[in-house]
């Protein structure tokens, strides 16, 4: 994954901006996302091979609509504007955008007028995904149309001499039938980029960088056993060996047998320096009586830092902290000041480094999740680890609604274990983005044998998703649900009722807390 060539994506607030960068990377070219108002001097410093303007929610004729310096069009590099990006190009270069044009949303048939470059190897018609309320009605000087729809006469435009292109639809979404081909034609054919960004070259490059940065210093790393921290630990160990010191902190909120598996795999199998810290008593003491989910998260986060600091001090002088921050983490954190709303301040962005005065190493910071999995596979990590479902940082604390107790944790662990085990047996696990059990703060009447019971309710949640931003409930086969419910009620003491959550995100969230 060498970065000799970079395609720069400028974010104007589109919900699809990350998809643009991911599609470019899928064809073997490195891409970075930056806010639209990045200084021109910084763009020149990055020296991109080309620039893509994302879509966005604004209207170009609004007073405070995001704009660009006209100098960007004089950089003599190819530019592609998508949706709002097309309208901005036209608006800034003398065209006209109509606010009262007929809106287009969803799948629309595109009629291609020229198949020489952007639509090379296309038929004359294809289906694309539209999402706009404005439309270009007058071309800027020097531009020509190369595709249209029934409602958008200038749906795709170009200035061939300056290599400036605009498309009204979204080629980055899967609903545009040959969207990846459009992006490939732009990036490879028009921009002349080489398709040479690979996991193998990324690992080689990062290994050298890590060794050069660390030198003879010591590095510590929190190893939860999740995908990101696991890939990080194995990559760091490959680069610096025994000068890496990992901690696995068991907060008492892990799934059944999870901590034991982490120790077995990374300490015994991969021979990584790993200290197992059983801090479950401390966490559960601090969480006693706490019901508010946000307070739970804060207590868990602060306690983790306290224990991590204490254990790190035992090692003496430490120079670096390795974190598994990913590219979406950085984009979504406060450090990214684009027009998109800040989604969250991610737990891997900030926190420990500032408090502990350590130099930060984030070798995965340039990668999306699927790329991390590809790197992990190249490093030899097994499929079951790389494709495990997401697990929240606070663990089972946010899956027990209300106060956390040892008894409740035992009930939830056993129910969750049965649920996941049955999904794997029935080969449904890999079809699901995330599946888990939730212990509800209610009890219900039941009958077991000849006796009346008044026991706990378990809710099962399984969703499909691409990135976790939206999700749909998984249509579980009834016979599988029946088997799971029967096993939980019969094998988990204290449960007499199982329900299945059929709400999607939005309006619900994936987790219950």
XYZ file of C-alpha atoms in Angstrom:
513
model
C 0.000 0.000 0.000
C 2.573 2.505 -1.089
C 1.457 6.099 -1.174
C 3.372 7.374 -4.159
C 0.042 8.398 -5.679
C -2.851 9.863 -3.708
C -6.389 10.630 -4.833
C -7.692 13.376 -2.553
C -11.408 13.326 -1.639
C -12.773 16.641 -0.372
C -15.738 16.174 1.963
C -18.735 18.491 1.538
C -20.854 16.584 4.053
C -22.109 13.625 2.047
C -23.141 10.489 3.907
C -21.309 8.590 1.157
C -17.912 10.337 1.383
C -16.170 7.364 2.992
C -17.507 5.128 0.239
C -15.696 7.214 -2.383
C -12.329 6.623 -0.719
C -13.094 2.945 -0.216
C -14.009 2.423 -3.870
C -10.759 4.073 -4.978
C -8.776 1.838 -2.645
C -10.639 -1.212 -3.961
C -9.053 -0.625 -7.355
C -5.591 -0.460 -5.791
C -5.031 3.296 -5.453
C -4.502 5.081 -2.137
C -7.085 7.738 -1.239
C -7.486 10.185 1.647
C -10.477 12.219 2.830
C -10.011 15.835 3.914
C -12.534 18.589 4.732
C -13.474 20.790 1.793
C -11.863 23.834 3.455
C -8.390 22.332 3.630
C -5.925 25.131 2.713
C -4.743 25.171 -0.874
C -1.174 25.132 0.423
C -1.887 21.814 2.158
C -3.300 20.351 -1.050
C -0.123 21.350 -2.865
C 1.911 19.761 -0.078
C -0.048 16.497 -0.388
C 0.490 16.698 -4.162
C -2.467 14.497 -5.145
C -2.706 12.778 -8.483
C -6.323 13.956 -8.687
C -9.124 15.449 -6.557
C -12.720 14.308 -6.094
C -15.411 16.593 -4.646
C -18.007 14.652 -2.642
C -21.725 15.277 -2.572
C -23.326 17.237 0.254
C -26.609 18.509 1.708
C -26.094 22.177 0.771
C -27.336 24.188 -2.209
C -24.603 26.018 -4.108
C -26.608 29.245 -4.282
C -27.048 29.478 -0.504
C -25.164 32.289 1.193
C -23.098 30.054 3.473
C -22.789 27.081 1.136
C -19.323 25.463 1.233
C -17.158 26.812 -1.558
C -13.608 26.324 -2.815
C -10.865 28.700 -3.826
C -11.063 29.159 -7.623
C -7.323 28.478 -7.614
C -8.028 24.797 -7.165
C -9.102 24.618 -10.795
C -5.676 25.915 -11.836
C -3.670 23.096 -10.229
C -3.572 21.264 -13.548
C -4.725 17.928 -12.090
C -7.893 15.959 -12.941
C -10.990 16.815 -10.896
C -14.250 14.887 -10.521
C -17.302 16.440 -8.853
C -20.052 14.156 -7.529
C -23.606 15.499 -7.062
C -23.022 18.719 -5.046
C -19.476 18.539 -6.379
C -20.724 18.802 -9.965
C -22.999 21.701 -9.088
C -20.168 23.511 -7.327
C -17.862 23.132 -10.320
C -20.553 24.492 -12.633
C -21.486 27.317 -10.232
C -17.904 28.467 -9.734
C -16.937 28.232 -13.404
C -19.879 30.151 -14.877
C -22.662 27.599 -15.258
C -26.155 27.801 -13.756
C -27.833 25.553 -11.195
C -31.631 25.568 -10.989
C -33.158 25.375 -7.518
C -36.601 24.568 -8.898
C -35.554 21.657 -11.085
C -37.432 18.372 -10.845
C -35.910 16.297 -8.066
C -34.453 12.839 -8.698
C -34.070 10.221 -5.971
C -33.298 6.557 -6.342
C -32.460 4.494 -9.408
C -32.569 6.413 -12.696
C -31.709 5.406 -16.266
C -28.651 7.220 -17.637
C -28.230 7.768 -21.376
C -24.556 7.962 -22.365
C -23.597 10.325 -25.176
C -19.835 9.663 -25.215
C -18.005 6.449 -24.301
C -14.445 7.598 -24.912
C -13.109 8.114 -21.386
C -15.281 8.225 -18.240
C -17.697 5.703 -19.768
C -15.076 3.664 -21.635
C -16.352 0.154 -22.401
C -19.946 1.039 -21.428
C -23.189 0.391 -23.287
C -25.301 3.392 -24.241
C -27.548 3.028 -21.195
C -26.998 2.142 -17.540
C -28.780 2.599 -14.210
C -27.409 5.073 -11.663
C -28.367 6.229 -8.159
C -29.606 9.812 -7.839
C -30.132 11.942 -4.748
C -30.568 15.616 -5.649
C -33.079 18.430 -5.625
C -31.091 20.876 -7.813
C -29.861 20.448 -11.362
C -27.420 22.028 -13.774
C -29.321 23.885 -16.516
C -26.493 25.867 -18.163
C -23.017 24.557 -18.905
C -19.929 26.539 -17.934
C -17.731 27.720 -20.784
C -15.492 24.966 -22.131
C -17.703 22.109 -20.845
C -19.784 19.588 -22.785
C -22.352 17.037 -21.696
C -21.391 13.375 -22.046
C -24.490 11.781 -20.457
C -28.049 12.741 -19.538
C -31.272 11.463 -17.955
C -34.867 12.326 -18.805
C -34.842 14.984 -16.053
C -31.179 16.107 -16.093
C -29.983 17.268 -19.522
C -26.450 17.810 -18.169
C -26.145 14.820 -15.854
C -22.468 14.221 -16.679
C -20.175 16.953 -17.958
C -16.510 17.398 -18.801
C -13.916 19.940 -19.799
C -11.598 17.566 -21.614
C -8.722 20.031 -21.974
C -8.541 20.658 -18.198
C -9.679 17.122 -17.260
C -12.503 18.441 -15.064
C -15.526 16.138 -14.828
C -18.847 16.194 -12.996
C -21.536 13.557 -12.388
C -24.939 14.314 -10.881
C -25.399 10.766 -9.537
C -23.413 8.755 -6.974
C -21.031 6.245 -8.597
C -19.679 5.214 -5.179
C -22.895 3.501 -3.988
C -23.655 -0.103 -4.907
C -27.021 0.924 -6.414
C -25.189 2.515 -9.373
C -24.777 -0.573 -11.540
C -21.288 0.122 -12.945
C -20.224 2.770 -10.469
C -16.897 1.111 -9.692
C -16.134 1.064 -13.432
C -16.770 4.814 -13.653
C -14.409 5.423 -10.745
C -11.849 3.049 -12.260
C -12.005 4.853 -15.609
C -11.501 8.205 -13.906
C -8.698 7.144 -11.574
C -6.768 4.819 -13.876
C -7.603 5.925 -17.423
C -8.085 9.698 -17.023
C -5.760 10.370 -14.062
C -3.178 7.759 -15.011
C -2.848 6.283 -11.501
C -1.173 2.923 -11.015
C -3.108 0.149 -9.303
C -0.330 -0.904 -6.901
C -1.662 -0.341 -3.357
C -1.710 -3.744 -1.577
C -1.799 -5.241 1.903
C 1.610 -6.834 1.360
C 3.301 -3.541 0.508
C 1.480 -1.825 3.395
C 2.848 -4.326 5.921
C 6.392 -3.973 4.566
C 6.182 -0.184 4.631
C 4.704 -0.042 8.148
C 7.195 -2.559 9.516
C 10.068 -0.330 8.419
C 8.336 2.808 9.729
C 7.622 1.235 13.142
C 11.221 0.069 13.547
C 12.568 3.477 12.584
C 10.247 5.315 14.991
C 10.603 2.967 17.966
C 14.324 2.315 17.741
C 15.384 0.872 21.112
C 12.281 2.176 22.914
C 9.515 0.201 24.631
C 5.920 0.071 23.396
C 2.776 -0.801 25.355
C -0.544 -1.854 23.892
C -3.984 -2.716 25.280
C -5.065 -6.024 23.731
C -8.792 -6.642 24.030
C -8.857 -9.513 21.554
C -10.995 -7.605 19.053
C -10.069 -7.334 15.379
C -8.268 -3.977 15.556
C -6.186 -4.598 18.677
C -5.325 -8.128 17.513
C -4.049 -7.022 14.106
C -2.201 -4.144 15.773
C -0.481 -6.434 18.289
C 0.627 -8.992 15.695
C 1.896 -6.264 13.345
C 3.802 -4.508 16.130
C 5.265 -7.816 17.332
C 6.370 -8.636 13.795
C 8.159 -5.266 13.643
C 9.750 -4.963 17.107
C 9.407 -8.346 18.823
C 9.846 -8.437 22.600
C 10.050 -4.671 23.057
C 6.246 -4.752 22.699
C 4.377 -5.218 25.990
C 0.641 -5.968 25.813
C -1.979 -5.874 28.570
C -5.272 -7.704 28.570
C -7.499 -6.214 31.257
C -10.398 -8.462 32.258
C -13.041 -6.016 33.458
C -15.489 -8.737 34.441
C -17.733 -7.661 31.578
C -16.324 -9.974 28.923
C -18.190 -12.779 27.195
C -17.906 -16.375 28.369
C -14.296 -17.711 28.310
C -13.186 -14.700 26.244
C -10.227 -13.579 28.355
C -8.869 -17.123 28.600
C -9.001 -17.396 24.797
C -7.127 -14.093 24.344
C -4.323 -15.255 26.643
C -4.116 -18.670 24.989
C -3.950 -17.272 21.497
C -1.597 -14.335 21.900
C 0.645 -15.412 24.774
C 0.885 -19.131 24.145
C 0.417 -19.309 20.379
C 1.895 -16.024 19.058
C 4.470 -15.707 21.878
C 3.656 -12.024 22.483
C 4.575 -10.414 25.807
C 1.107 -10.346 27.365
C 0.131 -9.615 30.959
C -3.339 -10.757 32.010
C -4.858 -8.454 34.640
C -8.005 -9.644 36.405
C -9.572 -6.326 37.417
C -13.155 -7.565 37.534
C -13.606 -6.808 41.251
C -12.526 -3.167 40.831
C -14.826 -2.579 37.855
C -17.840 -4.230 39.478
C -17.313 -2.332 42.739
C -17.259 0.997 40.904
C -20.340 0.032 38.891
C -22.364 -1.043 41.923
C -25.777 0.644 41.960
C -25.186 2.447 38.627
C -28.049 2.231 36.128
C -27.437 5.164 33.745
C -25.742 3.828 30.565
C -23.582 6.913 29.970
C -22.366 6.844 33.559
C -21.536 3.162 33.118
C -19.401 4.010 30.070
C -17.556 6.800 31.874
C -16.820 4.678 34.922
C -15.541 1.821 32.767
C -13.392 4.155 30.671
C -11.842 5.924 33.655
C -11.240 2.652 35.498
C -9.541 1.165 32.454
C -7.176 4.140 32.255
C -6.397 3.930 35.976
C -5.488 0.236 35.754
C -3.624 0.617 32.475
C -1.492 3.408 33.961
C -0.777 1.402 37.087
C 0.353 -1.646 35.114
C 2.430 0.450 32.720
C 4.346 2.005 35.635
C 5.462 -1.477 36.699
C 7.407 -1.807 33.434
C 9.566 1.217 34.161
C 10.382 3.660 31.379
C 7.922 3.351 28.493
C 8.287 5.450 25.363
C 5.327 4.651 23.130
C 1.662 3.659 23.199
C 0.301 1.691 20.225
C -3.402 2.136 19.445
C -5.640 0.473 16.876
C -7.173 3.700 15.580
C -8.748 3.228 12.130
C -9.398 5.766 9.397
C -13.136 6.116 10.151
C -12.235 6.693 13.829
C -10.057 9.653 12.864
C -12.619 11.055 10.435
C -15.444 10.803 12.986
C -13.452 12.281 15.865
C -13.238 15.917 16.871
C -9.950 16.185 14.991
C -11.776 16.160 11.665
C -13.384 19.526 11.059
C -15.387 18.920 7.898
C -18.994 19.993 7.327
C -20.288 16.561 8.294
C -21.676 16.444 11.815
C -19.282 14.980 14.350
C -20.609 11.467 14.885
C -18.591 10.569 17.967
C -15.345 11.210 19.730
C -13.924 7.741 19.318
C -12.334 5.873 22.210
C -9.194 5.311 20.125
C -8.731 8.987 19.322
C -7.164 10.753 22.275
C -7.552 9.795 25.926
C -4.667 7.623 27.038
C -1.797 9.304 25.174
C -2.524 12.787 26.539
C -2.949 11.521 30.084
C 0.114 9.274 30.081
C 2.515 11.572 28.200
C 3.512 8.824 25.758
C 4.304 9.087 22.077
C 1.494 7.594 20.023
C 1.888 4.958 17.307
C -1.182 4.268 15.134
C -0.075 2.073 12.211
C -3.662 1.232 11.186
C -4.840 4.854 11.087
C -4.945 4.928 7.278
C -7.130 1.822 6.949
C -10.817 0.984 6.775
C -12.097 -2.095 8.629
C -12.082 -4.385 5.605
C -8.491 -3.364 4.898
C -7.517 -4.162 8.501
C -8.989 -7.628 8.026
C -6.991 -8.037 4.800
C -3.807 -7.027 6.634
C -4.648 -9.446 9.455
C -5.173 -12.255 6.968
C -1.809 -11.487 5.352
C -0.254 -11.687 8.845
C -1.801 -15.112 9.380
C -4.621 -14.309 11.803
C -7.517 -16.809 11.618
C -10.890 -16.151 10.007
C -12.856 -16.577 13.252
C -10.931 -13.709 14.853
C -10.891 -11.375 11.847
C -14.609 -11.746 11.131
C -15.966 -11.806 14.671
C -18.923 -9.526 15.340
C -18.266 -6.065 16.838
C -18.227 -5.982 20.637
C -18.694 -2.698 22.540
C -15.867 -1.304 24.658
C -17.993 -1.357 27.852
C -18.757 -5.019 27.145
C -21.792 -6.643 28.727
C -22.372 -3.548 30.879
C -24.455 -2.005 28.083
C -26.296 -5.272 27.475
C -27.593 -5.488 31.027
C -30.290 -2.857 31.283
C -30.061 -1.356 34.757
C -27.674 -2.240 37.577
C -24.890 -4.747 36.915
C -24.463 -7.686 39.300
C -22.445 -10.898 39.212
C -25.650 -12.958 38.964
C -26.941 -10.928 36.017
C -23.580 -11.224 34.244
C -23.640 -14.996 34.662
C -27.150 -15.220 33.193
C -26.276 -12.996 30.235
C -22.956 -14.746 29.500
C -24.605 -18.134 29.309
C -27.532 -16.927 27.193
C -25.250 -15.036 24.814
C -22.952 -18.064 24.486
C -25.841 -20.309 23.461
C -27.120 -17.732 20.957
C -23.745 -17.335 19.214
C -23.012 -21.064 19.337
C -26.286 -21.889 17.571
C -25.685 -19.204 14.920
C -22.322 -20.795 14.151
C -23.734 -24.318 14.103
C -26.447 -23.234 11.650
C -23.862 -21.304 9.548
C -25.717 -18.029 10.005
C -23.010 -16.212 11.994
C -21.102 -14.883 8.964
C -24.337 -13.608 7.386
C -24.942 -11.313 10.374
C -23.174 -8.032 11.163
C -23.781 -8.278 14.903
C -25.692 -10.634 17.173
C -26.019 -10.635 20.950
C -28.300 -11.182 23.918
C -29.649 -8.474 26.229
C -30.834 -8.976 29.800
C -33.964 -6.888 30.333
C -34.833 -5.159 33.634
C -38.160 -6.977 33.898
C -39.314 -10.351 35.104
C -42.209 -12.307 33.732
C -44.524 -15.024 34.923
C -43.878 -18.517 33.641
C -44.592 -22.167 34.334
C -41.875 -24.793 34.659
C -43.085 -28.282 35.518
C -45.979 -27.770 37.901
C -44.570 -24.617 39.431
C -45.171 -20.959 38.735
C -41.973 -18.966 38.022
C -41.181 -15.284 38.060
C -37.883 -14.909 36.226
C -35.809 -12.922 33.749
C -36.394 -12.020 30.110
C -33.648 -12.287 27.473
C -33.919 -10.269 24.256
C -32.026 -11.504 21.207
C -30.712 -8.997 18.668
C -29.260 -9.797 15.223
C -28.746 -7.244 12.457
C -27.322 -6.996 8.969
C -25.293 -3.959 7.990
C -22.424 -2.753 5.820
C -20.768 -0.314 8.201
C -22.959 -0.143 11.310
C -24.265 3.335 10.410
C -27.584 1.805 9.348
C -28.806 -1.712 10.050
C -31.757 -3.994 9.395
C -32.944 -6.793 11.659
C -31.940 -10.248 10.503
C -34.769 -12.488 9.316
C -33.922 -15.441 11.541
C -35.397 -18.812 10.447
C -38.155 -19.751 12.878
C -36.741 -23.192 13.581
C -33.390 -21.663 14.602
C -35.092 -19.128 16.874
C -37.126 -21.918 18.420
C -34.001 -23.962 19.131
C -32.124 -21.003 20.621
C -35.072 -20.021 22.821
C -35.564 -23.587 24.020
C -31.887 -24.000 24.911
C -31.674 -20.687 26.791
C -34.802 -21.338 28.848
C -33.768 -24.921 29.631
C -30.046 -24.377 30.208
C -29.798 -20.889 31.765
C -31.061 -20.769 35.324
C -33.141 -17.667 35.970
C -34.634 -17.196 32.473
C -38.185 -18.167 31.521
C -38.840 -15.971 28.477
C -36.939 -15.096 25.234
C -37.954 -12.354 22.776
C -36.499 -11.316 19.395
C -35.817 -7.666 18.524
C -37.151 -6.758 15.042
C -36.350 -3.023 15.009
C -33.980 -1.480 12.454
C -31.451 1.348 12.750
C -32.750 4.017 12.465
C -34.956 4.582 14.418
C -33.434 2.175 16.948
C -29.714 1.803 17.615
C -27.961 -1.549 17.312
C -27.076 -1.760 21.014
C -29.832 -1.265 23.579
C -27.794 1.204 25.645
